Amino acid sequence: MDDAGSAPSGGDTPIEADSYKGSDACSSLSVTSNVWRFDKENGRTYHGYRPGVYYYPNDPTEAERLEYQHCVIDFALDSRLHYAPLFAPRYVLDIGTGTGDWAIEMGDSYPNATIEGTDLSPIQPTDVPANVQFVIDDAEQEDWAVPENHYDYIHTRFMMGCFADFREIIKQGFKHTKPGGWMESQDLMHPPFCDDGTMPDDWPFKDWSDTMDDASEKANRRLTIAHKLKRWYIEAGFVDVHEKIIKMPINSWPRNKHLKTLGKFWAENLLAGLQGFSLALFSREFMWSKTEIEVYLVNVRKSITDHRVHAYHKYYIVYGRKPELSPEEGLGALTITSPSPIAQSPSDATPVPPRSPSPIVEKPSGLSSDSQNHGTAEKGPVASEKVVPDATDSVPFMPSLPQQAVQI
């Protein structure tokens, strides 16, 4: 029995529930007017570049949630930025960078690499390492504006529901990854899982998940893709493809201390994002009014904090390597590639020049419940075609969420 605070390993390992008393409360372009014009809908704002292709908001409330979510995943992965075995990468791409937190941390870890983050919305900070740049771009467009065999590493995270066919993104990633380079995708398997039969068919959060799946299918932006990533990587041509699954408990029902804390953080993230996840999909695809959506979400919110249901999400991590060139291809490549300096790895890298003072978010350092009752940095806009902005493992401080988030 695992009563310690360490995280159990293995996606197939059943999670032991603790006893519980009480309840929870709980194509790149120059900047144009379209980029800066955020469409308003149901009280939330959405991207103006290629409007309608992404169903989730980009307002300050969502930006705060994205930053919080980054910290939760950092906690779940023990502060590991990537699983692909990188050594001295020179060019790194983060697709769908959001608020840019992962790209910024990669820039700090690999100061001699160029880290490029792409997104539809200019919601990234300007106070970033000098080797980090953000580009307004849509990875679904065929032209990535970079040569083939360019990146040493391509990273995606939480891209379910973002593209009509994520297989095409993987194929494009394969084309633009250098031989010997890596691509990695981390994504959530959307429907909740349960190992002990405590999740009833009529559980409101399960019903919401099924409704989200129906809406995403109707919108041609499927949410249930994580379990297919490994196969899609292999079909695209990647080799040495690895798959790792982490269980993300929905609230603090587990006994294991690490998983309990992770579940608390994850439930807070779900509660903070529930409205933003639902509004555009339900209103555009089902023609529900905002009032109808809010009424529907009341019981969904309550169900997220119900410790009687021992549910969790599966978080998939898949990464693969692009095969090396054949001797003939390699010889041809040598005739057109000039030598270049080798970037340093984090262990022997020189320090990055200090940035100007800004609020620092420390990251939390899993799945079980116990019997206890539980009761931002300012953003700057992206301003050019390729914008180069100005230059512990214990339960940590977490950034605050909007007031609507209920404590778990």
Coordinates of C-alpha atoms in Angstrom, one line a residue:
M1 CA 0.0 0.0 0.0
D2 CA 1.4 3.4 -1.0
D3 CA 0.8 5.9 1.8
A4 CA 3.8 7.9 1.0
G5 CA 3.9 11.2 -0.9
S6 CA 5.6 9.7 -4.0
A7 CA 3.7 9.3 -7.2
P8 CA 2.8 5.8 -8.2
S9 CA 4.1 4.9 -11.7
G10 CA 2.4 3.2 -14.6
G11 CA -0.8 4.1 -16.4
D12 CA -2.3 0.7 -15.6
T13 CA -1.8 0.9 -11.8
P14 CA -5.1 1.1 -9.9
I15 CA -5.5 4.1 -7.6
E16 CA -6.4 3.3 -4.1
A17 CA -9.2 5.6 -2.7
D18 CA -8.8 6.8 0.9
S19 CA -11.7 7.2 3.3
Y20 CA -13.4 10.6 3.2
K21 CA -15.8 12.4 5.4
G22 CA -17.5 15.6 4.3
S23 CA -17.8 17.2 0.9
D24 CA -15.7 19.4 -1.4
A25 CA -16.6 22.9 -2.2
C26 CA -15.3 23.7 -4.8
S27 CA 0.9 30.9 -41.7
S28 CA 3.0 33.4 -39.8
L29 CA 2.1 37.0 -40.6
S30 CA 2.9 40.6 -39.9
V31 CA 0.6 42.1 -37.2
T32 CA -2.7 43.2 -38.7
S33 CA -5.9 44.5 -37.3
N34 CA -7.3 40.9 -37.4
V35 CA -4.6 39.7 -35.0
W36 CA -5.5 42.4 -32.4
R37 CA -9.2 42.3 -32.9
F38 CA -10.6 39.9 -30.4
D39 CA -14.2 38.8 -31.2
K40 CA -16.6 39.0 -28.2
E41 CA -19.1 36.3 -27.7
N42 CA -21.2 35.4 -24.7
G43 CA -19.1 37.7 -22.5
R44 CA -15.8 36.1 -23.5
T45 CA -13.2 37.1 -26.2
Y46 CA -11.8 34.9 -29.0
H47 CA -9.0 35.1 -31.4
G48 CA -9.3 37.4 -34.4
Y49 CA -6.8 35.8 -36.7
R50 CA -8.6 33.0 -38.7
P51 CA -11.7 33.4 -36.5
G52 CA -13.8 30.4 -35.6
V53 CA -11.2 27.7 -36.0
Y54 CA -10.4 27.6 -32.3
Y55 CA -13.4 27.3 -29.9
Y56 CA -11.9 28.4 -26.7
P57 CA -11.4 32.0 -25.3
N58 CA -8.2 34.0 -25.1
D59 CA -9.2 36.6 -22.5
P60 CA -7.4 37.4 -19.2
T61 CA -9.5 34.8 -17.4
E62 CA -8.4 32.1 -19.7
A63 CA -4.8 33.3 -19.7
E64 CA -4.8 32.9 -15.9
R65 CA -6.2 29.4 -16.2
L66 CA -3.6 28.4 -18.8
E67 CA -0.8 29.6 -16.5
Y68 CA -2.3 27.7 -13.7
Q69 CA -2.7 24.6 -15.9
H70 CA 1.0 24.8 -16.8
C71 CA 1.9 24.7 -13.1
V72 CA -0.4 21.7 -12.6
I73 CA 1.2 19.7 -15.4
D74 CA 4.7 20.8 -14.1
F75 CA 3.7 19.3 -10.8
A76 CA 2.3 16.1 -12.4
L77 CA 5.5 15.6 -14.4
D78 CA 7.9 16.5 -11.6
S79 CA 9.1 19.6 -13.4
R80 CA 10.1 17.7 -16.5
L81 CA 9.8 19.9 -19.6
H82 CA 10.1 17.0 -22.1
Y83 CA 10.5 13.2 -22.2
A84 CA 12.3 13.1 -25.6
P85 CA 16.1 12.7 -25.0
L86 CA 17.4 16.1 -26.2
F87 CA 21.0 17.0 -26.3
A88 CA 22.0 20.5 -27.3
P89 CA 19.0 21.3 -29.5
R90 CA 19.4 24.4 -31.7
Y91 CA 15.9 24.9 -33.0
V92 CA 12.8 24.1 -30.9
L93 CA 9.1 24.7 -31.9
D94 CA 6.2 24.9 -29.5
I95 CA 2.9 24.6 -31.4
G96 CA -0.1 26.3 -29.7
T97 CA 2.1 28.0 -27.1
G98 CA -0.8 29.8 -25.4
T99 CA 0.7 32.1 -22.7
G100 CA 4.2 30.8 -23.6
D101 CA 5.1 29.4 -20.2
W102 CA 6.6 26.2 -21.6
A103 CA 8.6 28.0 -24.3
I104 CA 10.0 30.5 -21.7
E105 CA 11.2 27.7 -19.4
M106 CA 12.8 25.9 -22.4
G107 CA 14.6 29.2 -23.3
D108 CA 16.0 29.3 -19.7
S109 CA 17.0 25.6 -19.8
Y110 CA 18.6 25.8 -23.3
P111 CA 20.1 29.3 -23.7
N112 CA 21.9 28.5 -26.9
A113 CA 18.8 27.2 -28.6
T114 CA 16.2 29.3 -30.4
I115 CA 12.7 28.6 -29.0
E116 CA 9.8 29.5 -31.2
G117 CA 6.2 29.5 -29.9
T118 CA 3.3 29.8 -32.3
D119 CA -0.3 30.6 -31.5
L120 CA -3.4 32.2 -33.0
S121 CA -3.6 34.9 -30.2
P122 CA -1.0 37.4 -29.2
I123 CA -1.3 36.8 -25.4
Q124 CA 2.3 36.0 -24.6
P125 CA 4.5 38.2 -22.3
T126 CA 7.2 40.4 -23.6
D127 CA 9.6 39.9 -20.7
V128 CA 11.2 36.6 -21.9
P129 CA 14.7 35.2 -22.5
A130 CA 16.4 36.7 -25.6
N131 CA 16.3 33.3 -27.3
V132 CA 12.5 33.0 -27.2
Q133 CA 10.3 34.4 -29.9
F134 CA 6.5 34.2 -30.5
V135 CA 4.9 34.1 -33.9
I136 CA 1.2 34.4 -34.8
D137 CA 0.7 31.4 -36.9
D138 CA -1.7 28.5 -37.6
A139 CA 0.0 25.1 -37.7
E140 CA -3.0 23.8 -39.7
Q141 CA -1.8 25.8 -42.6
E142 CA 0.3 23.8 -45.1
D143 CA 3.1 26.4 -45.3
W144 CA 5.1 26.6 -42.0
A145 CA 7.4 29.2 -43.5
V146 CA 10.5 27.2 -42.5
P147 CA 12.6 24.7 -44.5
E148 CA 12.1 21.0 -44.1
N149 CA 14.4 19.2 -41.7
H150 CA 14.7 22.4 -39.6
Y151 CA 13.7 21.7 -36.0
D152 CA 15.6 19.6 -33.5
Y153 CA 12.5 19.2 -31.4
I154 CA 8.8 20.0 -31.9
H155 CA 6.5 20.1 -28.9
T156 CA 2.7 20.1 -28.5
R157 CA 0.5 20.0 -25.4
F158 CA -3.3 20.1 -25.0
M159 CA -4.1 20.2 -28.7
M160 CA -7.2 18.0 -28.6
G161 CA -10.1 19.9 -30.0
C162 CA -7.8 22.4 -31.8
F163 CA -7.5 20.9 -35.3
A164 CA -9.7 19.2 -37.9
D165 CA -7.1 16.4 -38.2
F166 CA -4.1 16.2 -35.8
R167 CA -2.6 13.6 -38.0
E168 CA -1.8 16.3 -40.5
I169 CA 0.1 18.3 -37.8
I170 CA 2.1 15.2 -36.9
K171 CA 2.9 14.7 -40.6
Q172 CA 4.0 18.3 -41.0
G173 CA 6.0 18.0 -37.8
F174 CA 7.8 15.0 -39.3
K175 CA 8.6 16.9 -42.5
H176 CA 10.1 19.8 -40.6
T177 CA 12.0 17.8 -37.9
K178 CA 15.7 17.2 -38.6
P179 CA 16.8 13.6 -39.2
G180 CA 17.6 12.4 -35.7
G181 CA 15.4 15.1 -34.1
W182 CA 12.3 14.5 -32.0
M183 CA 8.7 15.4 -31.8
E184 CA 6.6 15.1 -28.6
S185 CA 2.9 15.4 -28.0
Q186 CA 1.2 15.5 -24.6
D187 CA -2.5 15.4 -24.5
L188 CA -5.5 14.6 -22.3
M189 CA -7.8 11.7 -23.0
H190 CA -11.1 13.5 -22.6
P191 CA -13.7 11.1 -21.1
P192 CA -13.2 10.3 -17.4
F193 CA -12.1 6.9 -16.3
C194 CA -12.8 4.9 -13.1
D195 CA -11.3 1.7 -11.9
D196 CA -13.6 0.8 -9.0
G197 CA -17.2 1.2 -10.3
T198 CA -17.9 4.4 -8.4
M199 CA -18.7 6.5 -11.5
P200 CA -22.4 6.2 -12.4
D201 CA -23.5 6.6 -15.9
D202 CA -25.6 9.6 -15.0
W203 CA -22.7 11.4 -13.2
P204 CA -23.0 15.1 -14.4
F205 CA -19.3 15.5 -15.3
K206 CA -19.5 12.3 -17.4
D207 CA -22.6 13.6 -19.1
W208 CA -20.8 16.9 -19.8
S209 CA -17.8 15.1 -21.2
D210 CA -20.0 13.1 -23.5
T211 CA -21.8 16.3 -24.6
M212 CA -18.5 18.0 -25.3
D213 CA -17.5 15.0 -27.4
D214 CA -20.7 15.3 -29.4
A215 CA -20.2 19.0 -29.9
S216 CA -16.5 18.6 -30.9
E217 CA -17.5 15.9 -33.5
K218 CA -20.1 18.3 -34.9
A219 CA -17.5 21.1 -35.1
N220 CA -14.9 18.7 -36.7
R221 CA -12.6 19.4 -33.7
R222 CA -12.4 16.0 -32.0
L223 CA -11.4 15.8 -28.4
T224 CA -10.7 12.1 -28.1
I225 CA -7.3 11.8 -29.9
A226 CA -4.7 11.1 -27.1
H227 CA -5.0 7.3 -27.4
K228 CA -4.3 7.5 -31.1
L229 CA -1.1 9.6 -30.9
K230 CA 1.3 6.7 -30.8
R231 CA -0.2 5.0 -33.9
W232 CA -0.3 8.3 -35.8
Y233 CA 3.4 9.0 -34.9
I234 CA 4.4 5.6 -36.3
E235 CA 2.3 6.1 -39.4
A236 CA 3.9 9.4 -40.0
G237 CA 7.4 7.7 -40.1
F238 CA 8.7 8.3 -36.6
V239 CA 10.7 5.5 -34.9
D240 CA 11.6 4.8 -31.3
V241 CA 8.1 5.9 -30.5
H242 CA 7.3 5.9 -26.7
E243 CA 4.0 6.2 -24.9
K244 CA 3.6 7.1 -21.2
I245 CA 0.2 7.5 -19.4
I246 CA -0.3 9.5 -16.2
K247 CA -3.5 9.4 -14.2
M248 CA -4.9 12.8 -13.3
P249 CA -7.5 12.4 -10.5
I250 CA -10.6 14.5 -10.7
N251 CA -10.5 16.1 -7.2
S252 CA -8.6 15.0 -4.1
W253 CA -10.2 11.6 -3.6
P254 CA -7.0 9.5 -3.7
R255 CA -5.0 8.3 -0.7
N256 CA -1.5 8.9 -2.0
K257 CA -0.4 12.4 -1.0
H258 CA 1.1 13.4 -4.3
L259 CA -2.0 12.2 -6.2
K260 CA -4.3 13.9 -3.7
T261 CA -2.6 17.2 -4.3
L262 CA -2.6 16.7 -8.0
G263 CA -6.3 15.9 -7.9
K264 CA -7.0 19.1 -6.0
F265 CA -5.1 21.2 -8.5
W266 CA -6.6 19.4 -11.5
A267 CA -10.2 19.9 -10.2
E268 CA -9.5 23.6 -9.6
N269 CA -8.3 23.9 -13.2
L270 CA -11.4 22.1 -14.5
L271 CA -13.7 24.4 -12.5
A272 CA -11.9 27.5 -13.7
G273 CA -12.1 26.4 -17.3
L274 CA -15.6 24.8 -17.4
Q275 CA -17.4 27.8 -18.8
G276 CA -14.7 28.6 -21.4
F277 CA -14.6 25.0 -22.5
S278 CA -18.4 24.9 -23.0
L279 CA -19.7 28.3 -24.3
A280 CA -18.6 28.4 -27.9
L281 CA -19.0 24.6 -28.6
F282 CA -22.5 24.4 -27.1
S283 CA -23.8 27.8 -28.4
R284 CA -22.4 27.4 -31.9
E285 CA -23.1 23.7 -32.4
F286 CA -26.2 23.1 -30.3
M287 CA -27.6 26.7 -30.4
W288 CA -27.9 26.8 -26.6
S289 CA -28.2 30.2 -25.0
K290 CA -25.7 31.4 -22.4
T291 CA -28.3 31.0 -19.7
E292 CA -29.1 27.4 -20.8
I293 CA -25.4 26.6 -20.7
E294 CA -24.9 28.1 -17.2
V295 CA -27.9 26.3 -15.8
Y296 CA -26.5 23.0 -17.3
L297 CA -23.1 23.6 -15.7
V298 CA -24.4 24.0 -12.2
N299 CA -24.6 20.3 -11.5
V300 CA -21.4 19.6 -13.5
R301 CA -19.5 21.9 -11.1
K302 CA -20.9 20.1 -8.1
S303 CA -20.0 16.7 -9.5
I304 CA -16.4 17.6 -10.0
T305 CA -15.9 17.9 -6.2
D306 CA -17.8 14.7 -5.3
H307 CA -15.3 12.4 -3.5
R308 CA -17.7 9.4 -3.8
V309 CA -16.8 9.2 -7.5
H310 CA -13.2 8.0 -8.0
A311 CA -12.7 9.3 -11.5
Y312 CA -9.6 10.4 -13.3
H313 CA -8.3 11.5 -16.7
K314 CA -5.5 9.9 -18.6
Y315 CA -2.7 12.2 -19.7
Y316 CA -0.8 10.7 -22.7
I317 CA 2.9 11.5 -23.4
V318 CA 4.0 10.3 -26.9
Y319 CA 7.4 11.1 -28.5
G320 CA 9.3 9.7 -31.4
R321 CA 12.5 10.2 -33.4
K322 CA 12.8 11.0 -37.1
P323 CA 15.1 8.4 -38.7
E324 CA 18.6 9.4 -39.6
L325 CA 19.4 10.0 -43.2
S326 CA 20.8 7.1 -45.2
P327 CA 24.5 7.3 -46.1
E328 CA 23.7 8.5 -49.6
E329 CA 21.3 11.2 -48.3
G330 CA 23.7 12.1 -45.5
L331 CA 26.5 12.7 -48.0
G332 CA 24.3 14.9 -50.1
A333 CA 23.2 16.9 -47.0
L334 CA 26.8 17.4 -46.1
T335 CA 27.5 19.2 -49.4
I336 CA 25.0 21.9 -48.6
T337 CA 25.2 22.2 -44.8
S338 CA 27.9 24.5 -43.4
P339 CA 29.3 23.8 -39.9
S340 CA 27.6 25.6 -37.0
P341 CA 28.3 25.9 -33.3
I342 CA 27.0 23.2 -31.1
A343 CA 24.5 24.5 -28.5
Q344 CA 25.2 23.6 -24.9
S345 CA 23.0 21.4 -22.8
P346 CA 21.5 22.7 -19.6
S347 CA 24.2 21.0 -17.5
D348 CA 27.0 23.0 -19.0
A349 CA 25.2 26.0 -20.3
T350 CA 26.2 29.5 -19.5
P351 CA 23.6 31.5 -17.5
V352 CA 21.0 33.5 -19.3
P353 CA 21.4 37.3 -18.7
P354 CA 18.9 38.3 -16.0
R355 CA 15.6 39.6 -17.0
S356 CA 14.0 42.7 -15.6
P357 CA 12.0 42.0 -12.4
S358 CA 8.6 40.4 -12.9
P359 CA 6.3 38.3 -10.8
I360 CA 7.6 34.8 -10.4
V361 CA 5.3 31.8 -10.2
E362 CA 6.9 28.9 -8.3
K363 CA 5.7 25.5 -9.4
P364 CA 4.2 22.8 -7.3
S365 CA 6.3 19.8 -6.9
G366 CA 0.1 11.5 -8.2
L367 CA -3.5 10.1 -6.9
S368 CA -5.4 9.4 -3.6
S369 CA -7.9 11.0 -1.2
D370 CA -8.0 11.4 2.6
S371 CA -10.4 12.1 5.4
Q372 CA -9.6 15.8 5.7
N373 CA -12.0 18.6 4.8
H374 CA -10.6 21.1 2.4
G375 CA -11.9 24.0 2.5
T376 CA -0.3 37.2 -13.0
A377 CA 2.0 38.4 -14.6
E378 CA 1.0 41.3 -16.9
K379 CA 0.9 40.4 -20.5
G380 CA 2.3 42.3 -23.4
P381 CA 1.2 41.9 -27.1
V382 CA 3.2 40.3 -29.9
A383 CA 4.2 43.2 -32.1
S384 CA 5.9 42.0 -35.2
E385 CA 6.0 39.1 -37.7
K386 CA 8.6 37.1 -35.6
V387 CA 8.5 38.8 -32.3
V388 CA 11.6 38.5 -30.2
P389 CA 10.5 39.9 -26.8
D390 CA 12.7 41.8 -24.4
A391 CA 15.2 40.4 -23.1
T392 CA 11.6 21.9 -5.4
D393 CA 9.7 19.8 -5.2
S394 CA 7.3 20.5 -2.3
V395 CA 3.8 21.7 -2.4
P396 CA 4.4 25.1 -3.9
F397 CA 2.8 28.4 -4.3
M398 CA 0.3 28.2 -7.2
P399 CA -0.9 31.2 -9.1
S400 CA -4.4 32.4 -8.1
L401 CA -7.3 31.5 -10.3
P402 CA -10.3 33.7 -11.1
Q403 CA -12.8 34.1 -8.3
Q404 CA -15.2 31.6 -9.9
A405 CA -12.9 28.8 -9.0
V406 CA -14.0 26.9 -6.0
Q407 CA -11.5 25.5 -3.5
I408 CA -11.3 21.7 -3.5

